[in-house]
Short mmCIF file of C-alpha atoms and ligand atoms in Angstrom, two decimals:
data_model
loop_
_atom_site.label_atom_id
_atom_site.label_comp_id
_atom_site.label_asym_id
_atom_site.label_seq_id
_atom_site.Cartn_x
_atom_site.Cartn_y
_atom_site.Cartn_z
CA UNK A 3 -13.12 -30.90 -3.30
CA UNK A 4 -9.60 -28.90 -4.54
CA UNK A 5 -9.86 -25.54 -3.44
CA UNK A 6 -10.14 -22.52 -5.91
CA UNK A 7 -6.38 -21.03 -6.35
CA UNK A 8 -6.53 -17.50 -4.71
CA UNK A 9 -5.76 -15.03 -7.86
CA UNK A 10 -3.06 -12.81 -7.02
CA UNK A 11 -2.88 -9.27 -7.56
CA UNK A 12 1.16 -9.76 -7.95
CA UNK A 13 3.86 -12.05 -9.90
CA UNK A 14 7.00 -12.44 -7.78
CA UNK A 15 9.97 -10.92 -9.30
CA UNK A 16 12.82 -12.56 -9.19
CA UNK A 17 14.56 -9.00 -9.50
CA UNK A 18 18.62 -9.25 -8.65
CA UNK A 19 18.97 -7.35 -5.26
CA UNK A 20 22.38 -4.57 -4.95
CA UNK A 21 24.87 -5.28 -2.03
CA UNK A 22 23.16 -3.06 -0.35
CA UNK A 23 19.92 -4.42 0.00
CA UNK A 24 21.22 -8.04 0.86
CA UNK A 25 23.05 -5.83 3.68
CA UNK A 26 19.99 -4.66 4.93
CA UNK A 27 18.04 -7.61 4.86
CA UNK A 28 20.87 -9.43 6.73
CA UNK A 29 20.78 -6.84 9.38
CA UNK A 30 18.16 -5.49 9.42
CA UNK A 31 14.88 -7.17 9.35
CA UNK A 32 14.98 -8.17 13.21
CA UNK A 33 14.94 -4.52 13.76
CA UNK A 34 12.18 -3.40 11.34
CA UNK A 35 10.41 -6.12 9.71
CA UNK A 36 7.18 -7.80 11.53
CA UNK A 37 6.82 -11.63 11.20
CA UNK A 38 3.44 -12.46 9.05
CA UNK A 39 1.11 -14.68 11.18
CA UNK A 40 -2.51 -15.73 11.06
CA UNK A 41 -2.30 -13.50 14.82
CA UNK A 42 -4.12 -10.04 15.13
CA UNK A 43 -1.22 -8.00 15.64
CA UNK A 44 -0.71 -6.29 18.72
CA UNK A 45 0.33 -2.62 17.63
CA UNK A 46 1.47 -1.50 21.00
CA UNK A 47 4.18 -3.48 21.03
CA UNK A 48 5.59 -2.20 17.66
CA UNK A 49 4.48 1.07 17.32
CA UNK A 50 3.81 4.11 19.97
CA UNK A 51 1.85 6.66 18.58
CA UNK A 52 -2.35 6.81 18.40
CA UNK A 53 -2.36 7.01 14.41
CA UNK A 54 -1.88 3.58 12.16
CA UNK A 55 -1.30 4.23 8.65
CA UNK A 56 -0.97 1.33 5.83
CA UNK A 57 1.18 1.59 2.66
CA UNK A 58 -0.01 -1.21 0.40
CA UNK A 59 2.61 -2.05 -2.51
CA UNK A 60 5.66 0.35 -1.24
CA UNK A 61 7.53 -1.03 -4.39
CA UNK A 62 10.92 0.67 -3.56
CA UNK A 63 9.65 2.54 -0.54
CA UNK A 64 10.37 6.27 -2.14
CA UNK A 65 7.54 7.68 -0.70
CA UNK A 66 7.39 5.63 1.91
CA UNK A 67 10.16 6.74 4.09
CA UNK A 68 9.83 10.03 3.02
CA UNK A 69 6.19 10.56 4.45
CA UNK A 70 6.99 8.33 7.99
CA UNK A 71 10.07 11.19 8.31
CA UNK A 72 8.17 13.94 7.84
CA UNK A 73 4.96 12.77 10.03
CA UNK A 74 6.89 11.56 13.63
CA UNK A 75 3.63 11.52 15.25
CA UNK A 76 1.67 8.77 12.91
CA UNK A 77 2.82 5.43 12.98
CA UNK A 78 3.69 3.57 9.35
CA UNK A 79 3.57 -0.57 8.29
CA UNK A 80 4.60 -0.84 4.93
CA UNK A 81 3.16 -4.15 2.97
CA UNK A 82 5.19 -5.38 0.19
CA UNK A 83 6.02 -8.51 -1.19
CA UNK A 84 9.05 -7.81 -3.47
CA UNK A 85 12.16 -8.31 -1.87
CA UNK A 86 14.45 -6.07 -3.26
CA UNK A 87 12.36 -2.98 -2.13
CA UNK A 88 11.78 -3.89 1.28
CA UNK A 89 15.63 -4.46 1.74
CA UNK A 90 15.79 -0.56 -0.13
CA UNK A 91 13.39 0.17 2.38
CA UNK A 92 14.95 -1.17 5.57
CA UNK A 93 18.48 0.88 4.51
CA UNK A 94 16.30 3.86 4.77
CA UNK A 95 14.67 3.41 7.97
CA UNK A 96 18.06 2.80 9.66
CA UNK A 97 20.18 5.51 7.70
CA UNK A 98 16.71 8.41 8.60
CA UNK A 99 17.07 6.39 12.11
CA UNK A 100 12.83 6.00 11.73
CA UNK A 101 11.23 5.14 14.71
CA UNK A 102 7.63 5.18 13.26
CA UNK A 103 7.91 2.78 10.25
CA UNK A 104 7.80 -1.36 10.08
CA UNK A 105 7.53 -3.98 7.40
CA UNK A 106 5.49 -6.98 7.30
CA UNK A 107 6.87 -9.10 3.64
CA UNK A 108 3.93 -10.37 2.86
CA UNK A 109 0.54 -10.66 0.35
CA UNK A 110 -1.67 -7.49 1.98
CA UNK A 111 -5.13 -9.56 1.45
CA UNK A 112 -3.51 -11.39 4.31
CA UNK A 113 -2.04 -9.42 6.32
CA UNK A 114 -5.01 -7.11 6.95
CA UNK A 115 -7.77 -9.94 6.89
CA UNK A 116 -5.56 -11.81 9.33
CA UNK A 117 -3.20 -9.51 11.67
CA UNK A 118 -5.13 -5.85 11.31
CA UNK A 119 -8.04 -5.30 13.76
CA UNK A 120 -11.47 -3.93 12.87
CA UNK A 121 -11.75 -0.50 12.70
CA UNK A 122 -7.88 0.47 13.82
CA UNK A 123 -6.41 1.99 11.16
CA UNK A 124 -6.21 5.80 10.28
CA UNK A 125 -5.21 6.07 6.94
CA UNK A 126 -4.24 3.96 3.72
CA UNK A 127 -2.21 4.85 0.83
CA UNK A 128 -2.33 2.73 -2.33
CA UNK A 129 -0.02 4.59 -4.70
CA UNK A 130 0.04 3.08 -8.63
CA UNK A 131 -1.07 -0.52 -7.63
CA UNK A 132 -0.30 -2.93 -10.48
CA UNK A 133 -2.34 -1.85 -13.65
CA UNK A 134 -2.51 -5.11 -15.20
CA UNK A 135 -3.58 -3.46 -18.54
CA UNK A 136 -4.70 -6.16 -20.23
CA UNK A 137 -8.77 -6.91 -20.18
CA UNK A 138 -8.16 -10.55 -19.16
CA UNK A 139 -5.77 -9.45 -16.37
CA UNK A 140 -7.79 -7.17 -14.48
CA UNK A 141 -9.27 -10.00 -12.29
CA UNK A 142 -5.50 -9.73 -10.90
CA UNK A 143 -6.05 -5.77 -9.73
CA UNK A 144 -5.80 -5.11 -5.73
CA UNK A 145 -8.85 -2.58 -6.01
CA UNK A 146 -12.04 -4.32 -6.25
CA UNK A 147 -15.20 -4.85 -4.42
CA UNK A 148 -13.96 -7.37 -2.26
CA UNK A 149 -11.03 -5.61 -1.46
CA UNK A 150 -12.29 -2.23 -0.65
CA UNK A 151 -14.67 -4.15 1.59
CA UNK A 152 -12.24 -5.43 3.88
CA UNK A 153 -10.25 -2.06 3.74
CA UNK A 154 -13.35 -0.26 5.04
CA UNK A 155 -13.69 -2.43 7.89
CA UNK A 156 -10.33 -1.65 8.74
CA UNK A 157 -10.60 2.06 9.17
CA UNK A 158 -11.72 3.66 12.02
CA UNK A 159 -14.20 6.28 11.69
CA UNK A 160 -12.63 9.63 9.84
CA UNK A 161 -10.44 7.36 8.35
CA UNK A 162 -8.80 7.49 4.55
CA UNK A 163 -8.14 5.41 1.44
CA UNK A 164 -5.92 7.46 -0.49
CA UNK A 165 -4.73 6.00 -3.89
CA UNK A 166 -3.09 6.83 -7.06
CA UNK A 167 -2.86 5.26 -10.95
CA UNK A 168 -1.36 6.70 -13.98
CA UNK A 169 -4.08 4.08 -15.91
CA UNK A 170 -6.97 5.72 -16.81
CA UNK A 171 -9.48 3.16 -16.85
CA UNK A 172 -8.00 1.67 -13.64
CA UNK A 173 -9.08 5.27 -11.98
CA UNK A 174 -12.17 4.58 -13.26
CA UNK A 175 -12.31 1.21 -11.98
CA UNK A 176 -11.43 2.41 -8.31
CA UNK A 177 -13.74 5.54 -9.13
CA UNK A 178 -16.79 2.92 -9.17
CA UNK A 179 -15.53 0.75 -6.54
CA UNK A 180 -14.78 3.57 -3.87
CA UNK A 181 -18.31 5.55 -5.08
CA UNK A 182 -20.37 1.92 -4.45
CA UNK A 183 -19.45 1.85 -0.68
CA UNK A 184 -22.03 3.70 1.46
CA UNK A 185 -19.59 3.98 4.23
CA UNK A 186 -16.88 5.70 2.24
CA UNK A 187 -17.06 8.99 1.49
CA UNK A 188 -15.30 11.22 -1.78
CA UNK A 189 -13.19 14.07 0.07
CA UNK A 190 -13.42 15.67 -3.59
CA UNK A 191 -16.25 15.65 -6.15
CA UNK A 192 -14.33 13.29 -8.46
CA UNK A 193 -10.30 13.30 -8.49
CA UNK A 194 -8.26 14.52 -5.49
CA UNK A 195 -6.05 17.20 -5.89
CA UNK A 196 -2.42 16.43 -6.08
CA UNK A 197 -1.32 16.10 -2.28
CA UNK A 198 1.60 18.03 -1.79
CA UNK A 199 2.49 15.70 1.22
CA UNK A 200 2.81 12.74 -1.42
CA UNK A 201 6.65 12.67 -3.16
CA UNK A 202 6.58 11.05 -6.40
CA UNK A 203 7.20 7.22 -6.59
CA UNK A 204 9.06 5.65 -8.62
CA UNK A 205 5.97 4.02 -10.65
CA UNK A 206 4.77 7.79 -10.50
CA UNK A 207 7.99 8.76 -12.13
CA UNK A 208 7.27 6.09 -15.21
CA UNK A 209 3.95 6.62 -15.97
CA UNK A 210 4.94 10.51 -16.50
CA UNK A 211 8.04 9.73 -18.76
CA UNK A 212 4.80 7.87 -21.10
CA UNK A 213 2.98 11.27 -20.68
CA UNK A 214 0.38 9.49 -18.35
CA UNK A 215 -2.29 11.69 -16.73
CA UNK A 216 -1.68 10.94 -12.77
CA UNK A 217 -5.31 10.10 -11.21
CA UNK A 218 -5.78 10.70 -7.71
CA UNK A 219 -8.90 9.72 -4.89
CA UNK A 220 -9.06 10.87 -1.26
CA UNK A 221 -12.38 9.08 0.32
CA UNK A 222 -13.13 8.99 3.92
CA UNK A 223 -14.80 6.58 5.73
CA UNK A 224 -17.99 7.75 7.23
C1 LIG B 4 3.33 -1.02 -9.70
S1 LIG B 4 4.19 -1.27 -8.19
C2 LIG B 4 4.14 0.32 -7.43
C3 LIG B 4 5.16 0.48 -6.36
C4 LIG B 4 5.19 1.84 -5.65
N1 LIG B 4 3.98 2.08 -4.90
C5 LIG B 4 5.41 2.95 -6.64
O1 LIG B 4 4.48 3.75 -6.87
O2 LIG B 4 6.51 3.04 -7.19
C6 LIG B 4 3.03 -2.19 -7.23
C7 LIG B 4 3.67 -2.90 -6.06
O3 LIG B 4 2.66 -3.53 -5.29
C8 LIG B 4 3.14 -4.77 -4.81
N2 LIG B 4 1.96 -5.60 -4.56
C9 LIG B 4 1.01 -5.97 -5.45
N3 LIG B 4 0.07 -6.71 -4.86
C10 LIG B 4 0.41 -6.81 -3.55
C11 LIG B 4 -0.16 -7.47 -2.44
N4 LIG B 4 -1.29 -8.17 -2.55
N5 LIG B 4 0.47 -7.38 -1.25
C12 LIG B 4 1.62 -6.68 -1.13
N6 LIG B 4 2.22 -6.03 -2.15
C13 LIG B 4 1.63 -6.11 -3.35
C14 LIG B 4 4.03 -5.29 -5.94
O4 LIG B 4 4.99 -6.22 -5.47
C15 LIG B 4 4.67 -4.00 -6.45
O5 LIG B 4 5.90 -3.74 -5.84
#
């Protein structure tokens, strides 16, 4: 029987990618990037610290690099599939010299159902996910049911989904899903105060030039 195609929650870009990023690619991915495989992943060889945080979609990595800098003692994997930013990315981990960030290049519905281990990670940031705007589209959108299953059964107890949308009814979407899960708990009574730790994206910084309202959620998992 042919298999259902898997929908996707992204379209490849075929975005052109500056000097710079080609650069970093070249050179850098042996240093920073971790090879996808259907493998659990064994964290102690990448990473030294007790704390695993997950950025989902890092897009250009803004806030990405900026966060692993300013937290040395918590441990980063960035998740992205669009070339262009992880190569933006890997320039910044080698010019801020991070010790505490990797890449893996590759669709996160993988990468945490088949290298992230029960109950291991700390925290996970989701910062303006694709909206896909369009009623027909939102079968494409990362935060669903399903998905927020498998993220809970990632987290280790005390641990956090944090996420952010400048599309209302995609708040509310993630609103219901996050509210539905027994084991997660809302840190606010509805919409998280803006985190001061959390720069502005570059998503962030397009949904406010359209005079978005930024939506916020901080749950913890029970
Ligand atoms: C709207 S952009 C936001 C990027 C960034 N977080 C920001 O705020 O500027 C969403 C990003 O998520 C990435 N993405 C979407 N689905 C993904 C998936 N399943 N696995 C990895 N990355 C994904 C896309 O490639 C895209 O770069």
């Amino acid at each position: 029987m042919e298999q259902r195609k898997k929908i996707k929650s992204y379209v490849l870009r075929t975005g052109r990618m500056s000097n710079a990023q080609k650069y970093a690619i070249e050179n850098y991915s042996n240093k920073y990037c971790i090879e996808y495989k259907e493998e659990m992943l064994d964290t102690k060889k990448f990473f030294k610290n007790e704390k695993l945080c997950i950025e989902i979609g890092f897009g250009m990595g803004h806030a990405t690099s900026a966060i692993a800098e300013k937290n040395p003692e918590t441990d980063y994997l960035g998740v992205e599939v669009h070339t262009p930013g992880v190569g933006r990315l890997l320039s910044e981990i080698e010019n801020r010299e991070l010790k505490n960030l990797k890449i893996i290049q590759h669709d996160a519905v993988d990468v945490l159902n088949n290298m992230i281990a029960d109950n291991s990670v700390h925290g996970f940031h989701i910062f303006f996910p694709d909206p896909w705007p369009k009623k027909k589209h939102w079968k494409r959108r990362l935060i669903n049911n399903e998905f927020c299953n498998i993220l809970v059964n990632k987290l280790k107890k005390d641990g956090y989904i944090y996420t952010a949308t400048d599309w209302e009814d995609y708040a509310l979407q993630m609103f219901e899903v996050f509210s539905s899960e027994k084991k997660l708990e809302n840190v606010y009574e509805k919409w998280a105060a803006s985190p001061l730790w959390r720069p502005e994206t570059a998503f962030e910084h397009k949904g406010l030039d359209k005079n978005h309202l930024i939506r916020e959620l901080y749950y913890k998992r029970v």
